[in-house]
Short mmCIF file of C-alpha atoms in Angstrom, two decimals:
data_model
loop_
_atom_site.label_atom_id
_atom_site.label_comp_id
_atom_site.label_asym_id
_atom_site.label_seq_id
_atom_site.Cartn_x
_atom_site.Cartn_y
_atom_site.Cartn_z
CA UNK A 1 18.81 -65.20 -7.39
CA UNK A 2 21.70 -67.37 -6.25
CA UNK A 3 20.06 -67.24 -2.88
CA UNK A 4 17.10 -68.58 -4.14
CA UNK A 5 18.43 -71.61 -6.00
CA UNK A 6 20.89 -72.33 -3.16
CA UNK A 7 17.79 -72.52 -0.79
CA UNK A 8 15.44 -74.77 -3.65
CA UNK A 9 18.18 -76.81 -4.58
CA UNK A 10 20.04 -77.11 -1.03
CA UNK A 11 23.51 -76.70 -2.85
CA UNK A 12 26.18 -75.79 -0.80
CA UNK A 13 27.95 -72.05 -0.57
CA UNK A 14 31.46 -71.17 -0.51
CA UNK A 15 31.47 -72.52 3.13
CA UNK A 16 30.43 -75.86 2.27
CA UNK A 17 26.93 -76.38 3.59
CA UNK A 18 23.90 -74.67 2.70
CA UNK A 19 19.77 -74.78 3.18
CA UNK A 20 19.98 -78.91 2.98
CA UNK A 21 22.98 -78.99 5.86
CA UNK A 22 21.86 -80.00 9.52
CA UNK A 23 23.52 -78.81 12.90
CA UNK A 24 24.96 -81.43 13.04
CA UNK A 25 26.64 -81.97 10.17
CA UNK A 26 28.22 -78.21 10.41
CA UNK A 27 29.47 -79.35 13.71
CA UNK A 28 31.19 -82.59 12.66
CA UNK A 29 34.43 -83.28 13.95
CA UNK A 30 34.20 -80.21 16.75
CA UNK A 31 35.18 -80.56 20.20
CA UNK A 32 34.19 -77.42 22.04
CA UNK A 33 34.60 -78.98 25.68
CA UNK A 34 36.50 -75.46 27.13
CA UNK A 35 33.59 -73.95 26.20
CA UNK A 36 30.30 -72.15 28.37
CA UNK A 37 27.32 -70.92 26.22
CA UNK A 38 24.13 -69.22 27.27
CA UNK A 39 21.12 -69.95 24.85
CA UNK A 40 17.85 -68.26 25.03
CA UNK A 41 14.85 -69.89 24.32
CA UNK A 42 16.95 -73.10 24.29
CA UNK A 43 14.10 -75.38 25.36
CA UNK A 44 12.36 -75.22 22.32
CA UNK A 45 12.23 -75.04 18.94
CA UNK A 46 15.38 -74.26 16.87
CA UNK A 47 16.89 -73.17 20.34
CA UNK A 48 16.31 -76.36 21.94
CA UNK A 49 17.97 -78.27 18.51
CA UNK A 50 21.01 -75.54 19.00
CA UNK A 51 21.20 -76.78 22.76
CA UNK A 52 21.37 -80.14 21.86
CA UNK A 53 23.63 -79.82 19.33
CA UNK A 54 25.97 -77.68 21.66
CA UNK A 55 26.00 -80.13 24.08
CA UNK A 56 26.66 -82.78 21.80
CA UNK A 57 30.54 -81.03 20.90
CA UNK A 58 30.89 -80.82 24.93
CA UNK A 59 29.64 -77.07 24.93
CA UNK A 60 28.67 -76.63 29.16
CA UNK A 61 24.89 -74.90 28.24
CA UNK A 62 22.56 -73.03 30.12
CA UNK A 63 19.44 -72.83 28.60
CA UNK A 64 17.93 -68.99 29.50
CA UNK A 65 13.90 -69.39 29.51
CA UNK A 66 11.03 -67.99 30.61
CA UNK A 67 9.27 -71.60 31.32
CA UNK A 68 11.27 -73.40 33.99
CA UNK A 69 9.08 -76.78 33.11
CA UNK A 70 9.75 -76.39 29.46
CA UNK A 71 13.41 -76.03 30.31
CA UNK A 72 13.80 -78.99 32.67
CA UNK A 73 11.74 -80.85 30.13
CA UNK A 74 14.46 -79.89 27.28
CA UNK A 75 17.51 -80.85 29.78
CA UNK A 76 16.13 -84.05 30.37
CA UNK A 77 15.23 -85.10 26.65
CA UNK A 78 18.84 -83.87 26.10
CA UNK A 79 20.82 -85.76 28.86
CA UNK A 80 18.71 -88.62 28.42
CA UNK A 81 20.45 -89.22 24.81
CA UNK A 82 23.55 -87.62 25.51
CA UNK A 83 24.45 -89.11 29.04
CA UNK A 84 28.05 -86.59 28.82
CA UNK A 85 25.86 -83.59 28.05
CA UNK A 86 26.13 -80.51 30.31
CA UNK A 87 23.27 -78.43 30.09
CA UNK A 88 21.69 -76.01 32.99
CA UNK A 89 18.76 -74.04 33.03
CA UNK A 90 18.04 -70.38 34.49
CA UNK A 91 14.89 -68.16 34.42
CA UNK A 92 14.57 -65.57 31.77
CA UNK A 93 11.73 -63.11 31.04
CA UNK A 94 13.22 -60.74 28.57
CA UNK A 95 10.24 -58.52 28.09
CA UNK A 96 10.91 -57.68 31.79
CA UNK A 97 14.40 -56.17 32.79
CA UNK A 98 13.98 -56.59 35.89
CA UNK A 99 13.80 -60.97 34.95
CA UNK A 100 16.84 -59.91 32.45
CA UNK A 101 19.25 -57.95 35.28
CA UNK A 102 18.04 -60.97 37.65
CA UNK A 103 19.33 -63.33 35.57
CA UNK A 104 22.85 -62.15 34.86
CA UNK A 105 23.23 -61.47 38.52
CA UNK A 106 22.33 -65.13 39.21
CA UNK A 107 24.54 -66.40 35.97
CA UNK A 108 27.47 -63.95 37.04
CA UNK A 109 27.58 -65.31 41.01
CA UNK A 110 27.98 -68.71 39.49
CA UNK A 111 31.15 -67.67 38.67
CA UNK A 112 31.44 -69.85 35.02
CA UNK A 113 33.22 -68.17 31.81
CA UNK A 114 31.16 -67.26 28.89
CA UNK A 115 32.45 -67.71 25.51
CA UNK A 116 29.24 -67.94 23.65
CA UNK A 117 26.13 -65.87 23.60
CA UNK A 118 22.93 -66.88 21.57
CA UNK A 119 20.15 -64.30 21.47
CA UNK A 120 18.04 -66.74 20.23
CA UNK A 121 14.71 -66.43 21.71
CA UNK A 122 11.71 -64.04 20.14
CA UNK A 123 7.58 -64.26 19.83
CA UNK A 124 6.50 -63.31 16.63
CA UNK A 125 3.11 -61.77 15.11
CA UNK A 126 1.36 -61.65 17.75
CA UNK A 127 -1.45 -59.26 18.79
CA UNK A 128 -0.64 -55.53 19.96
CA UNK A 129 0.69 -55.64 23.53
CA UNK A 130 3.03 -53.84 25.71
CA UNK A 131 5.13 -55.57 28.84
CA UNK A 132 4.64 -54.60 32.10
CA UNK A 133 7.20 -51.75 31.38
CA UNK A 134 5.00 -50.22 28.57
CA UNK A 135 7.02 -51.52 26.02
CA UNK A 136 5.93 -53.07 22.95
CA UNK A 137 5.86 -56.66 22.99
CA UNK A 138 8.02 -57.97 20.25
CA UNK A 139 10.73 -55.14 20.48
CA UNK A 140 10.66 -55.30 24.34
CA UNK A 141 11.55 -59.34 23.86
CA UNK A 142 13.27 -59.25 20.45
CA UNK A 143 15.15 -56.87 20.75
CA UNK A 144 15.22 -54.64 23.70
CA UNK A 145 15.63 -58.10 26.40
CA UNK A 146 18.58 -59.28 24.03
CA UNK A 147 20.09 -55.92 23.88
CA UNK A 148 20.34 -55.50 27.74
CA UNK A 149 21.32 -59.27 28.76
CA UNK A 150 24.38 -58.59 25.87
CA UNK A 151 25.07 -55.30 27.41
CA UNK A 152 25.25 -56.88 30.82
CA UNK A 153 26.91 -59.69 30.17
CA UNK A 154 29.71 -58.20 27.99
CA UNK A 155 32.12 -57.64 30.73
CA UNK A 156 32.24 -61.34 31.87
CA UNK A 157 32.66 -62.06 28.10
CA UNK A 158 35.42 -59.63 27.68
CA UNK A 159 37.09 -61.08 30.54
CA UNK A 160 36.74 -64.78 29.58
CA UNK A 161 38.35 -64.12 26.25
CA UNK A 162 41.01 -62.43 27.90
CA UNK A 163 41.97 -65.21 30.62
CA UNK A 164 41.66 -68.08 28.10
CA UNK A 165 42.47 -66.35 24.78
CA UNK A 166 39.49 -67.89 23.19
CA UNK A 167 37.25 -65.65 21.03
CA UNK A 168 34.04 -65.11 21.77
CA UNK A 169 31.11 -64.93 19.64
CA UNK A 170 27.73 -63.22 20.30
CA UNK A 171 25.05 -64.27 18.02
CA UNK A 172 21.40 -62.61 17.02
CA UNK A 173 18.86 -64.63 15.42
CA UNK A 174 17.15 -62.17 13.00
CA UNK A 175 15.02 -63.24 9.74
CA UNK A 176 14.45 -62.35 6.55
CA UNK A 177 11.76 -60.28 7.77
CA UNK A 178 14.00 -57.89 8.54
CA UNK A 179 13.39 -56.83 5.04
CA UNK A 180 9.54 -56.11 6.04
CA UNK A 181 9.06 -53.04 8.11
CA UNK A 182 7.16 -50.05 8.77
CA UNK A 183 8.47 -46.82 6.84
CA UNK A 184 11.17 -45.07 4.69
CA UNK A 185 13.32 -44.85 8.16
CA UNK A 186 13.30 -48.37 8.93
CA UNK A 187 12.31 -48.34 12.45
CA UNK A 188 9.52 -45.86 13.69
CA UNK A 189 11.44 -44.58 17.06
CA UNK A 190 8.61 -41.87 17.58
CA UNK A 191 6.18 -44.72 17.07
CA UNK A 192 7.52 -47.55 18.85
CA UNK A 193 4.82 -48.06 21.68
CA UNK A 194 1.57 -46.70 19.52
CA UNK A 195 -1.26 -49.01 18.90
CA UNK A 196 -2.24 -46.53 15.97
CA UNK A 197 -1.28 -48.51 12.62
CA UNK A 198 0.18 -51.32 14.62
CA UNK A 199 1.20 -54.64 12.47
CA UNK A 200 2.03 -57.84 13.80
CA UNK A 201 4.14 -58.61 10.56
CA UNK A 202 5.75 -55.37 10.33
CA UNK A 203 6.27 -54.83 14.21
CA UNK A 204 8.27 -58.30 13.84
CA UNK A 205 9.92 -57.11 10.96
CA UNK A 206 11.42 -54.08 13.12
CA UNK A 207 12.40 -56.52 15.58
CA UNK A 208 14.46 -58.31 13.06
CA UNK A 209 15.98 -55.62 11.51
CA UNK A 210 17.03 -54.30 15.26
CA UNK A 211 18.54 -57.23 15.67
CA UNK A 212 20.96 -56.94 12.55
CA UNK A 213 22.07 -53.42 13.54
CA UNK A 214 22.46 -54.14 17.34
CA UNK A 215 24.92 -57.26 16.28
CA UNK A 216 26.83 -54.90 13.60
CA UNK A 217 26.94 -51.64 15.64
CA UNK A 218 28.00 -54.18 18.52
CA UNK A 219 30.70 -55.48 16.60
CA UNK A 220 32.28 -52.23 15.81
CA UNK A 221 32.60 -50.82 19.17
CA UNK A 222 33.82 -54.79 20.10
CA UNK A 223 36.49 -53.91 17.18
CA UNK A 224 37.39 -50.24 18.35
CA UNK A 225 38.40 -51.35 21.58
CA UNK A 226 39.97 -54.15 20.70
CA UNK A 227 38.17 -57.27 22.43
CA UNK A 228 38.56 -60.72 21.16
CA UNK A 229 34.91 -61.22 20.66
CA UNK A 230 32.49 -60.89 17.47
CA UNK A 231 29.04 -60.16 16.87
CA UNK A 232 27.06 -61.55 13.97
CA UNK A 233 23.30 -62.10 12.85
CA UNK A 234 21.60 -64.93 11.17
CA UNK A 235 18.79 -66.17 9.77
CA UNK A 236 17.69 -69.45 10.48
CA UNK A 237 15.39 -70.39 7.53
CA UNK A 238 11.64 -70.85 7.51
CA UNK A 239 10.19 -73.14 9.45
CA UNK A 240 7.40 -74.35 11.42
CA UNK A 241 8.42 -73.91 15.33
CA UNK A 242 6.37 -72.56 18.40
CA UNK A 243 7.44 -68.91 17.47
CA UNK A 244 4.62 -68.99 14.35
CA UNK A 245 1.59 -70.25 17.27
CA UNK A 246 0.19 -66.81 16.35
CA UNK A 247 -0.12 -67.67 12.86
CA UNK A 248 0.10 -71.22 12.50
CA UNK A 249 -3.27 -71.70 10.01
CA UNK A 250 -1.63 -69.09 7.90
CA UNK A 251 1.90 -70.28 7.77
CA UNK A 252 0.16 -73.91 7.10
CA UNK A 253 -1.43 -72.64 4.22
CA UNK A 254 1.52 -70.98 3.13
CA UNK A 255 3.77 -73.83 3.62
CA UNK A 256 0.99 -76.02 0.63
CA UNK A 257 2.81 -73.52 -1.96
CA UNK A 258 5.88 -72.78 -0.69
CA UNK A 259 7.09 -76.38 0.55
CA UNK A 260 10.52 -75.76 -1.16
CA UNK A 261 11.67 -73.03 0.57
CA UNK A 262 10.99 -74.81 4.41
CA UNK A 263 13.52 -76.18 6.35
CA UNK A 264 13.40 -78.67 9.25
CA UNK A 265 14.19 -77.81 12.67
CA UNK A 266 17.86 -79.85 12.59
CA UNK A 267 18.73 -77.56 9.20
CA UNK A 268 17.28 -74.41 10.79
CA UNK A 269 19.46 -74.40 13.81
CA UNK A 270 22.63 -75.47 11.88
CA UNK A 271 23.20 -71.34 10.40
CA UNK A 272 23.34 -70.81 14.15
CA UNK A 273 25.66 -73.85 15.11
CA UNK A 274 28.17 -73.18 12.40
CA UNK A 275 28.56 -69.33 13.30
CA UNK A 276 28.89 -70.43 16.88
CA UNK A 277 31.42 -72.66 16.87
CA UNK A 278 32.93 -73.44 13.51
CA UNK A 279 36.58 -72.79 13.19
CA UNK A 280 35.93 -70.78 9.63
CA UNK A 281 34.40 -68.22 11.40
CA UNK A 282 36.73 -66.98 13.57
CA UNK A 283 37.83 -63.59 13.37
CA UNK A 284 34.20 -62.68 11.36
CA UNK A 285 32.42 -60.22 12.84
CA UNK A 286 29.38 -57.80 11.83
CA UNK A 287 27.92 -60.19 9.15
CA UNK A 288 24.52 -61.66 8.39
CA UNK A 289 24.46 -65.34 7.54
CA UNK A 290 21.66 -67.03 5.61
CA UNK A 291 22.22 -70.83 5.28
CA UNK A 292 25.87 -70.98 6.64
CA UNK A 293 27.29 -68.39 4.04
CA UNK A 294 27.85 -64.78 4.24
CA UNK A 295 24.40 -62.83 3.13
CA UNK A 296 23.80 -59.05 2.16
CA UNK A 297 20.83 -58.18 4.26
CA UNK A 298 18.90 -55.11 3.19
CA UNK A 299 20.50 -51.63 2.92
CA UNK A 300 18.43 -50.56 6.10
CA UNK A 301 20.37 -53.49 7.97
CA UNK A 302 23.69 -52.02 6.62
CA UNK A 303 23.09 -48.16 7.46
CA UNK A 304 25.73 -47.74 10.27
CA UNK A 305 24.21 -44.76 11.27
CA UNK A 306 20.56 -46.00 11.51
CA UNK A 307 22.89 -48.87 14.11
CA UNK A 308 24.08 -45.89 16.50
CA UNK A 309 20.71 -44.50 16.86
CA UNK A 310 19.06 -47.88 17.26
CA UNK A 311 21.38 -48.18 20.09
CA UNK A 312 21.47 -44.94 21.72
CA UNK A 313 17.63 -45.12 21.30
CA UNK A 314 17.20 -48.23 23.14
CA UNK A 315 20.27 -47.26 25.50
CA UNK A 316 18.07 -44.56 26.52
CA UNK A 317 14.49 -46.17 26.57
CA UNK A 318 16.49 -49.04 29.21
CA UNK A 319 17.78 -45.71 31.52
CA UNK A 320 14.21 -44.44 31.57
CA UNK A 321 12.59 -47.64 32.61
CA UNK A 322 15.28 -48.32 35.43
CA UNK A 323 14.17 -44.23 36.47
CA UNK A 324 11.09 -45.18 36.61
#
């Protein structure tokens, strides 16, 4: 109930900001200019107001995207306003992991640290498809892209916050949705690729809630061995962005009854910004945020062993398509 009225009324949590607070404003006063962050899907959308916020505290970005013209669009719009602003793009298909192990190899012969990692892009609801890998669409780019890119860029992160002794962060962008899924077991891992009772909204929903246990079963093998770096999840709010073109009548229709609850794009990237680079955060690790403040996301999202068979699962459905 708290959550409700916080997100109606915009009041602030025990962090100081809440549903009404903007990027911006959660970044005040931050100079992050020692630090490199990747951001996909940062060329449009929430991820293109992260980017530009980012840059804005001196954060060197690389915007990761499947649309080189949308991203050099999105670099220019951003260094056009922010002459200081240093932001780089890269190609990123992460329904393909082929496009995903392509990428790191190009980000890793750069030879740039990586402090930050933002898993931000996703599609959502959209028709029954599988990648060229026979995976299915939204958990092939949700989650299953996001999962190897973290995977493969872990050991450049480890090594950053070793050399500098700055923590890293690694952030998912999940959604309440999470909270909307297919069965009693959360995820249907005998199921995952079936067209057979298929739905958009509860196919995204599994994506969601993979999210939230790949950042918290993430963060406690990042804790076991000891690494300066956390993982965390978050929910951005809901709002009208490119990710709802497969159900933008609906969500318009929606939005007539439910204006209260929508955010703009400048508050729905600011849960992101604050767990990225605020200074209250540091040291936090395997948490969902909802509007800049700590959140408990649904007991499916918090069964830790539901997280080691998520990732053995997908560890194993990565091996197979590499065999293959």
């Amino acid at each position: 109930m708290v959550g409700v009225i916080s997100l109606i009324t915009g009041m602030a949590g025990p962090s100081g900001f809440g549903s009404a607070s903007t990027a911006e404003k959660v970044t005040e006063g931050i100079d992050a200019n020692n630090l490199t962050a990747i951001i996909t899907g940062g060329a449009s959308g929430i991820g293109l107001e992260t980017t530009r916020v980012l840059a804005l505290r001196n954060v060197h970005v690389i915007i990761a995207a499947r649309s080189m013209e949308s991203a050099e669009k999105a670099k220019q719009q951003i260094t056009q306003e922010n002459k200081f602003a240093r932001v780089d793009i890269m190609k990123l298909d992460l329904c393909s992991t082929k496009s995903v192990r392509s990428f790191v190899e190009n980000f890793i012969a750069l030879d740039l640290p990586l402090h930050i990692l933002i898993n931000n892009a996703g599609i959502m609801f959209c028709p029954f498809k599988l990648s060229e890998e026979g995976i299915e669409m939204q958990f092939a780019t949700n989650h299953l892209g996001h999962f190897l890119l973290t995977n493969l860029l872990l050991d450049k992160m480890k090594q950053t916050a070793k050399t500098t002794g700055i923590e890293g962060r690694i952030i998912n962008l999940s959604s309440i949705a999470h909270r909307y899924t297919y069965c009693r077991k959360g995820i249907r891992f005998d199921k995952i690729n079936d067209r057979n009772g298929y739905s958009n909204k509860k196919a995204y929903g599994q994506s969601k809630l993979s999210n939230i246990l790949h950042a918290n079963e993430l963060s406690r093998r990042l804790q076991e061995e000891g690494v300066n770096i956390t993982a965390n999840s978050v929910h951005p709010g809901v709002i009208m962005t490119p990710l709802m073109r497969y159900s933008s009548y609906l969500m318009n229709f929606l939005k007539i009854f439910s204006f209260y609850i929508w955010k703009n794009v400048p508050q729905g990237a600011a849960t992101t910004c604050y767990v990225a680079l605020h200074p209250n955060v540091k040291g936090v690790t395997g948490k969902y945020f909802v509007d800049c403040n700590e959140f408990k996301p649904s007991p499916f999202a918090r069964n830790k062993p539901l997280a080691k068979k998520l990732w053995d699962f997908s560890d194993k459905l990565i091996n197979s398509i590499s065999k293959a």
